[in-house]
Short mmCIF file of C-alpha atoms in Angstrom, two decimals:
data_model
loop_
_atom_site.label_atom_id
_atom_site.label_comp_id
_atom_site.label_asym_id
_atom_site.label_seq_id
_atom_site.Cartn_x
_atom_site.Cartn_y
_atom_site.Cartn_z
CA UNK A 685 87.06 62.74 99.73
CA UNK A 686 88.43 61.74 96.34
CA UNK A 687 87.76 65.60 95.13
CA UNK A 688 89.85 66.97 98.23
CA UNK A 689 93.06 64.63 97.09
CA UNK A 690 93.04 66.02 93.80
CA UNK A 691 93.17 69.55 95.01
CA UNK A 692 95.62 68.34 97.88
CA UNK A 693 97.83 67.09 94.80
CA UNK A 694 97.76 70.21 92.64
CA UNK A 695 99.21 72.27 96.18
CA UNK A 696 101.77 69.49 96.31
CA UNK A 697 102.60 69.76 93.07
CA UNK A 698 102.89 73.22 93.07
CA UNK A 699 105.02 73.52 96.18
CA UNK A 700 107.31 71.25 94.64
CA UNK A 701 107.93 73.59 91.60
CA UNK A 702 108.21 76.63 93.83
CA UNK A 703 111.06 74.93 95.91
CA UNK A 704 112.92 74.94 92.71
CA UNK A 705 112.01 78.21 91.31
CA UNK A 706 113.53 79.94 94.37
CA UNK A 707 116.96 77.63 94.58
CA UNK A 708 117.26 79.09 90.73
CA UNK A 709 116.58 82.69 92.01
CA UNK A 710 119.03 81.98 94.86
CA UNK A 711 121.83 80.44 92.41
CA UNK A 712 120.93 83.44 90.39
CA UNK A 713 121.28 86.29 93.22
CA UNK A 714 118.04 86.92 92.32
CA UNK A 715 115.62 88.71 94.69
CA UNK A 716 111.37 87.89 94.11
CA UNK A 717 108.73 89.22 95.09
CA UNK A 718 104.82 88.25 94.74
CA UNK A 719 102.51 91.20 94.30
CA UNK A 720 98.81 90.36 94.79
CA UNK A 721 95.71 92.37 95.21
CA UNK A 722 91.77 92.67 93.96
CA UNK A 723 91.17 94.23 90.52
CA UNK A 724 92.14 97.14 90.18
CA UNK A 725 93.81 98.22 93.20
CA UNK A 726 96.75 99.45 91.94
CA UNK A 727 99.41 96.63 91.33
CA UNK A 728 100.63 97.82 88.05
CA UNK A 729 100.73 101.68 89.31
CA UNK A 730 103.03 100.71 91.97
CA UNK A 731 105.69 98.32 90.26
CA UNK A 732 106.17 101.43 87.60
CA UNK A 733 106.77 103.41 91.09
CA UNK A 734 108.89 101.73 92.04
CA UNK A 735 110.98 101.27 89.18
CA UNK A 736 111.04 104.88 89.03
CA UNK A 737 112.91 105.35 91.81
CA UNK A 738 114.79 101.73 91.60
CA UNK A 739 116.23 101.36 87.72
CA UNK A 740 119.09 103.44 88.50
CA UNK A 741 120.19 101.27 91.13
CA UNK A 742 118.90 97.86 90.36
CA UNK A 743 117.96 95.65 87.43
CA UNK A 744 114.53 94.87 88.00
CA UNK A 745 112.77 92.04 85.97
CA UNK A 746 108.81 92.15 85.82
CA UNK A 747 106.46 89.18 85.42
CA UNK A 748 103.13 90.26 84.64
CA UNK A 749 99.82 87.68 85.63
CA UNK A 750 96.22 88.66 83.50
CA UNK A 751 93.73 86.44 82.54
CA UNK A 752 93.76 88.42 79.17
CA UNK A 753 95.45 90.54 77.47
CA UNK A 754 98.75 92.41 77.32
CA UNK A 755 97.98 95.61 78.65
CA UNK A 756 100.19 95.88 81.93
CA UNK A 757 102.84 94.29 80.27
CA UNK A 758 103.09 97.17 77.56
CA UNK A 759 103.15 99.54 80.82
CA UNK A 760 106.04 98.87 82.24
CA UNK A 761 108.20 97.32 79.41
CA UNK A 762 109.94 100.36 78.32
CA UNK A 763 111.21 100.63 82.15
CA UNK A 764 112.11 97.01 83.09
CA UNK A 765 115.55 94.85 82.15
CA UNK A 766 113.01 91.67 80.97
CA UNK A 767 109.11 91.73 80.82
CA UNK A 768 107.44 88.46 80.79
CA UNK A 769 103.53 88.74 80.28
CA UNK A 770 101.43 85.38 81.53
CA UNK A 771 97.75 85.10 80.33
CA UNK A 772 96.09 82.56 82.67
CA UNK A 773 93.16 82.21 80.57
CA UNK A 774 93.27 78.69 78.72
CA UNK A 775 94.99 77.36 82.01
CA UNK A 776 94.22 74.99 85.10
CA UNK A 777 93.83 77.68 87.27
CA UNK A 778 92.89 80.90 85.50
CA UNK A 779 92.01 82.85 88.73
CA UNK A 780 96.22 82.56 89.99
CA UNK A 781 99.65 82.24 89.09
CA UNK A 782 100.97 79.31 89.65
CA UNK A 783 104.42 78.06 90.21
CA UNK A 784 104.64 76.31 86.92
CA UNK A 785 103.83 79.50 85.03
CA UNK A 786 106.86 80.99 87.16
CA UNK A 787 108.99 78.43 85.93
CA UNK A 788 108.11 78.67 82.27
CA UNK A 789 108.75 82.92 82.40
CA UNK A 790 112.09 82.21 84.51
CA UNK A 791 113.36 80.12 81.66
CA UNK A 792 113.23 83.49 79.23
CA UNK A 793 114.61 86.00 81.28
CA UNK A 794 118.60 86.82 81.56
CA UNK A 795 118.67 86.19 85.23
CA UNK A 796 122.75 86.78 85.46
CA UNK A 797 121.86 90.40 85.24
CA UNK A 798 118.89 90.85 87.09
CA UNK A 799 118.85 92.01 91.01
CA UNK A 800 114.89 92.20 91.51
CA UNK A 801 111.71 90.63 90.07
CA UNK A 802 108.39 92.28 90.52
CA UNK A 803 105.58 89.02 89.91
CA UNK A 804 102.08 91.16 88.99
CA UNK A 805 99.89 88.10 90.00
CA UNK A 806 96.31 87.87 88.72
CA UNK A 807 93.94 90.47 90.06
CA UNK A 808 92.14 88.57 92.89
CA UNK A 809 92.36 88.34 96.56
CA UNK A 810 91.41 84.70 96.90
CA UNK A 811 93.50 82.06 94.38
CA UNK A 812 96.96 83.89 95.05
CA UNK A 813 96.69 82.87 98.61
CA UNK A 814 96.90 79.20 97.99
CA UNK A 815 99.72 78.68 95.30
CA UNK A 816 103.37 80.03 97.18
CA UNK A 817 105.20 80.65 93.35
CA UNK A 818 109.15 80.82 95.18
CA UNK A 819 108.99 84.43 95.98
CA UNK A 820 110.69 85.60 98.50
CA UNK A 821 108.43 87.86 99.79
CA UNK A 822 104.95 88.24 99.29
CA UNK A 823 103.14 91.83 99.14
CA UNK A 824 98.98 92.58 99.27
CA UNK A 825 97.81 95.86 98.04
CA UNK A 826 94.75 97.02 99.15
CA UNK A 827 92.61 100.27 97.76
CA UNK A 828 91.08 103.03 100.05
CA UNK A 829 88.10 102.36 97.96
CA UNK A 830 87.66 98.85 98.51
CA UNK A 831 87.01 99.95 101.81
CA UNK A 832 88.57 99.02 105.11
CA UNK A 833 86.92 95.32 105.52
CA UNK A 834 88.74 93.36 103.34
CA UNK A 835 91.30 91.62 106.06
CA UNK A 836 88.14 90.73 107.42
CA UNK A 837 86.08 89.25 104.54
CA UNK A 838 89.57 87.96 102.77
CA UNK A 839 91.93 86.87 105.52
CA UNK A 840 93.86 84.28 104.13
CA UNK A 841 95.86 86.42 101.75
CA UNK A 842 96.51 89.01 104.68
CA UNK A 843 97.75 85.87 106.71
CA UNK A 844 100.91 85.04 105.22
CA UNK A 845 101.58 88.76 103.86
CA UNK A 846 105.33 90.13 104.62
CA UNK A 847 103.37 93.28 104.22
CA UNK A 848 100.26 95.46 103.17
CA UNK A 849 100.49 98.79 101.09
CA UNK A 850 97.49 100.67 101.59
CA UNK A 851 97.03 102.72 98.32
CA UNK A 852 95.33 105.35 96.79
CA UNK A 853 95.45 107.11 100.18
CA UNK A 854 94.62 110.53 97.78
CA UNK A 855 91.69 109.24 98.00
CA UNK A 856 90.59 109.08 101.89
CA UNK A 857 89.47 112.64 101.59
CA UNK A 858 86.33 111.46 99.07
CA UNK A 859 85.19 107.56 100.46
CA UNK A 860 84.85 106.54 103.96
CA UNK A 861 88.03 104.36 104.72
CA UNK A 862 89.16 103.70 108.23
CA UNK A 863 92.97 103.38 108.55
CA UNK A 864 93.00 102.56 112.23
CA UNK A 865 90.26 99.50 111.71
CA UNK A 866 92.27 98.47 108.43
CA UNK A 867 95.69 98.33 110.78
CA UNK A 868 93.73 96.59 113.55
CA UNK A 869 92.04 94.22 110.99
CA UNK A 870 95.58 93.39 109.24
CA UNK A 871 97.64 93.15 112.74
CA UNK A 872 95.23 91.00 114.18
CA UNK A 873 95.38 88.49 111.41
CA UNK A 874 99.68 88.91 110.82
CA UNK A 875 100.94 90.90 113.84
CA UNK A 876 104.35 91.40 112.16
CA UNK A 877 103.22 92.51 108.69
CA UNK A 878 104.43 96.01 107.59
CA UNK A 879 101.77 97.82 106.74
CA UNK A 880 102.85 101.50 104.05
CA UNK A 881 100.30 103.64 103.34
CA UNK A 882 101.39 105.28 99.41
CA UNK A 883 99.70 106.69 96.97
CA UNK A 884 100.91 105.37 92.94
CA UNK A 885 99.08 108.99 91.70
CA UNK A 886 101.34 111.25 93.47
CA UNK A 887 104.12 109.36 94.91
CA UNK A 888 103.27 109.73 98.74
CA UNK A 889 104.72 106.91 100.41
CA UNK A 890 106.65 105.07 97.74
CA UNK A 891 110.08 105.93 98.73
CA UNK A 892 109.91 104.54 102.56
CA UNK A 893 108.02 101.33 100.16
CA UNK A 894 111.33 101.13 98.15
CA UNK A 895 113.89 101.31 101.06
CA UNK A 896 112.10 98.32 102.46
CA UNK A 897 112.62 96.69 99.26
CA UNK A 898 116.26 97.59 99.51
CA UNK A 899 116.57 96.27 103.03
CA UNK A 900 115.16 93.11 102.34
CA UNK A 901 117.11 92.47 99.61
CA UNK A 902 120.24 93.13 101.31
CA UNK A 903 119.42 91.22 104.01
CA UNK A 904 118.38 87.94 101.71
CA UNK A 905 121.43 87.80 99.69
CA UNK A 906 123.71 88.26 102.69
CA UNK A 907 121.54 84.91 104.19
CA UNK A 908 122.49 82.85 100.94
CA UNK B 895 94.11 65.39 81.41
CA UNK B 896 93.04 63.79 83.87
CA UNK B 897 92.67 67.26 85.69
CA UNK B 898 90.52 68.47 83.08
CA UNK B 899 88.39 65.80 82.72
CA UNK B 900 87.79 66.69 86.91
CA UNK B 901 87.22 70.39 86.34
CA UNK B 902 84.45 69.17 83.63
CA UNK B 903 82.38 67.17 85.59
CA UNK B 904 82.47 69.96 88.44
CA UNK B 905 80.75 72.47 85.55
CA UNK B 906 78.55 69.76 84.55
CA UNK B 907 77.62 68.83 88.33
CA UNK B 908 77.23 72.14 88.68
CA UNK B 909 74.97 73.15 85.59
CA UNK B 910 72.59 70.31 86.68
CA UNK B 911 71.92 71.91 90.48
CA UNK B 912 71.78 75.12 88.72
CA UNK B 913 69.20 74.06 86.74
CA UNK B 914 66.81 72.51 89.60
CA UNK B 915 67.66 75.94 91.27
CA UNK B 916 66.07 78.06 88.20
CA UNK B 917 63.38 75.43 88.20
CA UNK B 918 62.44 75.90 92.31
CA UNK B 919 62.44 79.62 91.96
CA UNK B 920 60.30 79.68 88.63
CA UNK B 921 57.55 77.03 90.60
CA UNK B 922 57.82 79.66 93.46
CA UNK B 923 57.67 82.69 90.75
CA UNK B 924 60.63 84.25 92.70
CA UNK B 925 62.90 86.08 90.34
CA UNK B 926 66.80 86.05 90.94
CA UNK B 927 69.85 87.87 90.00
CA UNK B 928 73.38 86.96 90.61
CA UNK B 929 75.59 90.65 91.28
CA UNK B 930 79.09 89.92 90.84
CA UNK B 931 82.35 92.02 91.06
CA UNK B 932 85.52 92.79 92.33
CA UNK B 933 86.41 93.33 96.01
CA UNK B 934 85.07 96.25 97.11
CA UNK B 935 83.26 97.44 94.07
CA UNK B 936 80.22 97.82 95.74
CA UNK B 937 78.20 95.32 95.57
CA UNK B 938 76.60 95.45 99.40
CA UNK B 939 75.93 99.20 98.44
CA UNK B 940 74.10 98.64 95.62
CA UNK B 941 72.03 96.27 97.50
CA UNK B 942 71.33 98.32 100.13
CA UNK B 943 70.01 101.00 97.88
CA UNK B 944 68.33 98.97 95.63
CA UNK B 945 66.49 97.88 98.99
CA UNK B 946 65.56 101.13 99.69
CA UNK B 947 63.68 101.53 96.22
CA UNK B 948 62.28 98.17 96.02
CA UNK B 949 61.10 97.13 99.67
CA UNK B 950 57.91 98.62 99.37
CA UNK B 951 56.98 96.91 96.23
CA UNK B 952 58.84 93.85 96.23
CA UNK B 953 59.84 90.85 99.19
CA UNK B 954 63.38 90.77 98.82
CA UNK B 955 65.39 87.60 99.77
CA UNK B 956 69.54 87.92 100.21
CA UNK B 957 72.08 85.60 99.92
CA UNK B 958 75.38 86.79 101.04
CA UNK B 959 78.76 84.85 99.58
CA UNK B 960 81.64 85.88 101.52
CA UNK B 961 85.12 83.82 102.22
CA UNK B 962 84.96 84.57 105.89
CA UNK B 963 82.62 86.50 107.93
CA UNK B 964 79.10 87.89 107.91
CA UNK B 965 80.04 91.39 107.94
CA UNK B 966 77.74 91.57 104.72
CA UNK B 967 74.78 89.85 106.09
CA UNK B 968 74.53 92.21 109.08
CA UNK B 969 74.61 95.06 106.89
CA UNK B 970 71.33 94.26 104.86
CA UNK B 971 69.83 92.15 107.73
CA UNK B 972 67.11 94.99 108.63
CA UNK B 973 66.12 95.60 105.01
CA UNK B 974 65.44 92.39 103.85
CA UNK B 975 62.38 89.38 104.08
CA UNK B 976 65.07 86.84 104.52
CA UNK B 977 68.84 86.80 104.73
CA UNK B 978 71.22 83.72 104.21
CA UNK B 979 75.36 84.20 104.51
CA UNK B 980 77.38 81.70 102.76
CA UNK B 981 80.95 81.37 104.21
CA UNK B 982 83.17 79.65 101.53
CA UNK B 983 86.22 79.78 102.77
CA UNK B 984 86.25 75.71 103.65
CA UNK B 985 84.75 74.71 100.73
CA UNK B 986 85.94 72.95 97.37
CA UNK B 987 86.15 76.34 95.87
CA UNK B 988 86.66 79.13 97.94
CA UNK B 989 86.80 82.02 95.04
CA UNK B 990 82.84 81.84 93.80
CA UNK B 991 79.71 80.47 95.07
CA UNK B 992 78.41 77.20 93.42
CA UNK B 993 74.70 76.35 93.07
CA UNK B 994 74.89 73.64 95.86
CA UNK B 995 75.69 76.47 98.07
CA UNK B 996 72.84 78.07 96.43
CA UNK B 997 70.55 74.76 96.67
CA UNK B 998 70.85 74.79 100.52
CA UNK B 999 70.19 78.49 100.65
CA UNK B 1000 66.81 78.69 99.48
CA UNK B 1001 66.24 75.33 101.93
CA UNK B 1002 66.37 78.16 104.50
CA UNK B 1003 64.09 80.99 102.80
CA UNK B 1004 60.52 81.43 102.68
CA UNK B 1005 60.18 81.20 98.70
CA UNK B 1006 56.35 81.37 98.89
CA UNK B 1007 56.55 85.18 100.19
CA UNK B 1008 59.57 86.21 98.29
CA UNK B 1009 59.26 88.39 94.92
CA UNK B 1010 63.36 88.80 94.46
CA UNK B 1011 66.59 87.10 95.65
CA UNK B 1012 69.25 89.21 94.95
CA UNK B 1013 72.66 86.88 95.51
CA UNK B 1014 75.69 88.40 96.51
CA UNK B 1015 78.96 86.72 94.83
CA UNK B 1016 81.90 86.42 96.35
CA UNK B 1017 84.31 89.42 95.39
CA UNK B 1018 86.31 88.07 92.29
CA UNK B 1019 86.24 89.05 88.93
CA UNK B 1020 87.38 84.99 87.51
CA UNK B 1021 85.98 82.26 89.21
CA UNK B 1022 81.99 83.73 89.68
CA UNK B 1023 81.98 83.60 85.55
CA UNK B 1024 82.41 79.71 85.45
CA UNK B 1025 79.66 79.02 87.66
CA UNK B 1026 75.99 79.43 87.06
CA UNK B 1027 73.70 79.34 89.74
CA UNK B 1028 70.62 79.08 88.42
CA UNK B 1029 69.56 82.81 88.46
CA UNK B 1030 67.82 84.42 85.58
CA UNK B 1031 70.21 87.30 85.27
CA UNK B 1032 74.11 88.12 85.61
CA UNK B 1033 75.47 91.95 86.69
CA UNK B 1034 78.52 93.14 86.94
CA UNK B 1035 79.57 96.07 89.05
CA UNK B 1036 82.41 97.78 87.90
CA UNK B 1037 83.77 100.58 89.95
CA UNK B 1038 85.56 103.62 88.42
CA UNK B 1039 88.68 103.50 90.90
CA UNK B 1040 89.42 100.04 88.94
CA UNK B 1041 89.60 101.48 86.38
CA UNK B 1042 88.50 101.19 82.86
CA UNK B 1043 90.69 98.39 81.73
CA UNK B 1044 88.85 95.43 83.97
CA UNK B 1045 86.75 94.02 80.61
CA UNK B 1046 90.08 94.00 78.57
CA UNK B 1047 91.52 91.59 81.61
CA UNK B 1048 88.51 90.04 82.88
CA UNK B 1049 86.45 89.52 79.72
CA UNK B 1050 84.49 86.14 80.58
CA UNK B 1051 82.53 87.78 83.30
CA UNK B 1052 81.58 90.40 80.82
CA UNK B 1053 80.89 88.31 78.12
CA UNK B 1054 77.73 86.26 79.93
CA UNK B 1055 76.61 89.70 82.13
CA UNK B 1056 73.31 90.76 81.35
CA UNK B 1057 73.78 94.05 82.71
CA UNK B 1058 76.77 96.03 83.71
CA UNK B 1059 77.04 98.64 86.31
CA UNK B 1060 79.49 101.55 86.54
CA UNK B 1061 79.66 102.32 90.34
CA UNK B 1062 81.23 105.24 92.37
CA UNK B 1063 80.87 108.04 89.38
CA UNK B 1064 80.84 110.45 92.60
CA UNK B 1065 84.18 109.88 92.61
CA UNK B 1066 84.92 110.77 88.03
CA UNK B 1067 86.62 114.01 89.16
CA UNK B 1068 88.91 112.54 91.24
CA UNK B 1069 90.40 109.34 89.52
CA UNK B 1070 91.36 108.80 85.62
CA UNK B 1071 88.42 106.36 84.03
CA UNK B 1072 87.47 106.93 80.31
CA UNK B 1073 83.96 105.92 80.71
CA UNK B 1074 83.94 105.83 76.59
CA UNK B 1075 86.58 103.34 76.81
CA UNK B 1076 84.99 101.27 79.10
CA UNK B 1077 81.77 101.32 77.22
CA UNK B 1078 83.15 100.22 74.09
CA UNK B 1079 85.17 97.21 75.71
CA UNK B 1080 81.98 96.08 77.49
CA UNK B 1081 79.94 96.41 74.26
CA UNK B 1082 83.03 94.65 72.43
CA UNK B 1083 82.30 91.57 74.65
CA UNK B 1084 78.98 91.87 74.64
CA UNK B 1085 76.99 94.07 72.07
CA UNK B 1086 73.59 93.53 74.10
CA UNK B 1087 74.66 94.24 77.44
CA UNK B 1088 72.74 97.25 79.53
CA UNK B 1089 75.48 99.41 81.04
CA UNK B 1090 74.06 101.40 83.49
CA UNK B 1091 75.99 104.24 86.03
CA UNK B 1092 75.65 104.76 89.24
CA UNK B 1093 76.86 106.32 92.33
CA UNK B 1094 75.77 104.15 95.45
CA UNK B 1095 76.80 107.12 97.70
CA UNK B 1096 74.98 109.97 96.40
CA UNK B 1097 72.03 107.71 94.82
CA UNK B 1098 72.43 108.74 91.41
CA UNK B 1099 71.14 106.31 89.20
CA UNK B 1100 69.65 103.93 90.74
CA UNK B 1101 66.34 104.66 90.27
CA UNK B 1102 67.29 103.54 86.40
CA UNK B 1103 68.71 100.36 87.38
CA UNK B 1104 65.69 99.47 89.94
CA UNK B 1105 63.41 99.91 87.10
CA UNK B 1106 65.29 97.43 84.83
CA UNK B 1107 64.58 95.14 87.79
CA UNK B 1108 61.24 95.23 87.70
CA UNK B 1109 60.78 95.68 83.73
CA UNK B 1110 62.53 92.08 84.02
CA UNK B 1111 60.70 90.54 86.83
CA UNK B 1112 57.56 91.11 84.59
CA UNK B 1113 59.00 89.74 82.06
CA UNK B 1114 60.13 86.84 83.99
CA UNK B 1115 57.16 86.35 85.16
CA UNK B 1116 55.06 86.63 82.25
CA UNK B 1117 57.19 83.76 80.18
CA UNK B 1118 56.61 80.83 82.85
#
């Protein structure tokens, strides 16, 4: 019992801090969302997508999760208005971001003149799930190769998705990947989810990804 | 500090069932590995095959870590002497098994006619390195659609592996993954590690890696 109030405190806690992080994006203007997926799967690929086809119009400020290391950080810096990279490793939770970590990154980037930030959360389909961060919106990827169980062996994450990109669809031609059981898996679990099918190699799919992004944005800072 | 204090006592709690674990398989000479990896890397795959080599020579025992579902545990169900799914998603920690989970496991399995249990982690790439269950050896799969960056990101899994498997090379002509790189990051981490590659589609080697499980279970075997 005692264990189960720690834990209970740490979501507290963290809730808390994520109440505040989004009344600072929403003094700001600022638009967030949470990008989470498995290793791997393509979370990195698709943020530098989409600021391909968004730096013209937006400001877009990146937070990037990793247990170690700086490597997705370096990707996308030369594209991005801020860059924050997070390294989990020595922390409570090395397996998440957390709302704290949020926090700390929000405190170093010029959020006057940013529209957008892309969070790169740590590469796992489990931790993200519990700690909300004050996103806006939050966004799973998942991988053709991965194959098409994972709503079913990972649900939680699925659960509270606003939606699912389905990536690496250049794929489906060389691994056995069932879109209709994936879509039945995800709906089932989050009936009003969007689910986009894109691929980050060639491009397929990311612009119907981005007007989404532009919709929702729109439609959050009218709501403020 | 308080928190850490908590988190230490759950590794030390933890190490001691591990131990008793490692200490009921060596009485019951059953040798153990723990395969851990990212979602969807292919670690059900690799079991299956490595069923299909070894069933004739060896009793193999599963244990099947999942969040939700048994999905996995049907899969190998036909192949195996015994079969045990461990659903963690309403436990303390839902992102890796734990040797209690492990300790009630082999309550259910006929250890006296077993040769092997090969354990099936839950799919995460963080949380699975923290906690040892009391097996005698640690693999990681790797799949090539990750890409070749996962020991730069995820080192501690990689640091403690004992062997290292490259999976899905069917699919090298298809995706970028500079197997070089990847080998010298792994042997970075970890200058003794085996690194073996394999396609669990085609089949390609894992003959290789079947006969580094048995070169091991001798040795195993021979030391108690």
């Amino acid at each position: 019992m005692k264990k189960i109030e720690v834990i209970q405190n740490v979501l507290e806690a963290n809730e808390a801090i994520a109440n505040r992080n989004q009344k600072l994006l929403n003094d700001n203007k600022v638009f967030c969302i949470n990008i989470m997926s498995a290793p791997g799967a393509g979370k990195t690929s698709l943020i530098l997508q989409t600021m391909k086809l968004l730096k013209d119009k937006l400001n877009v400020g990146i937070i990037e999760g990793d247990v170690a290391s700086t490597v997705d950080a370096e990707k996308v810096q030369s594209q991005a208005k801020a860059v924050v990279q997070i390294n989990t490793r020595n922390m409570p939770e090395s397996c998440s971001l957390m709302a704290a970590m949020i926090e700390s990154a929000l405190k170093g980037m010029p959020l006057d003149s940013i529209d957008v930030i892309l969070i790169e959360n740590v590469g796992n389909l489990i931790c993200p799930s519990e700690f909300t961060l004050g996103e806006h919106k939050r966004v799973v990827i998942s991988s053709v190769p991965e194959g098409e169980d994972k709503p079913i062996k990972y649900p939680l994450i699925f659960v509270d998705a606003d939606a699912v990109i389905v990536n690496k669809i250049d794929l489906l031609p060389y691994v056995d990947f069932d879109r209709t059981a994936f879509r039945r898996s995800v709906e089932g679990l989050n009936p009003k989810v969007e689910v986009f099918q894109v691929s980050c190699k060639t491009g397929e799919g990311i612009e119907k990804w981005c007007s989404w992004i532009l919709e929702q944005l729109e439609a959050n800072v009218t709501r403020q």
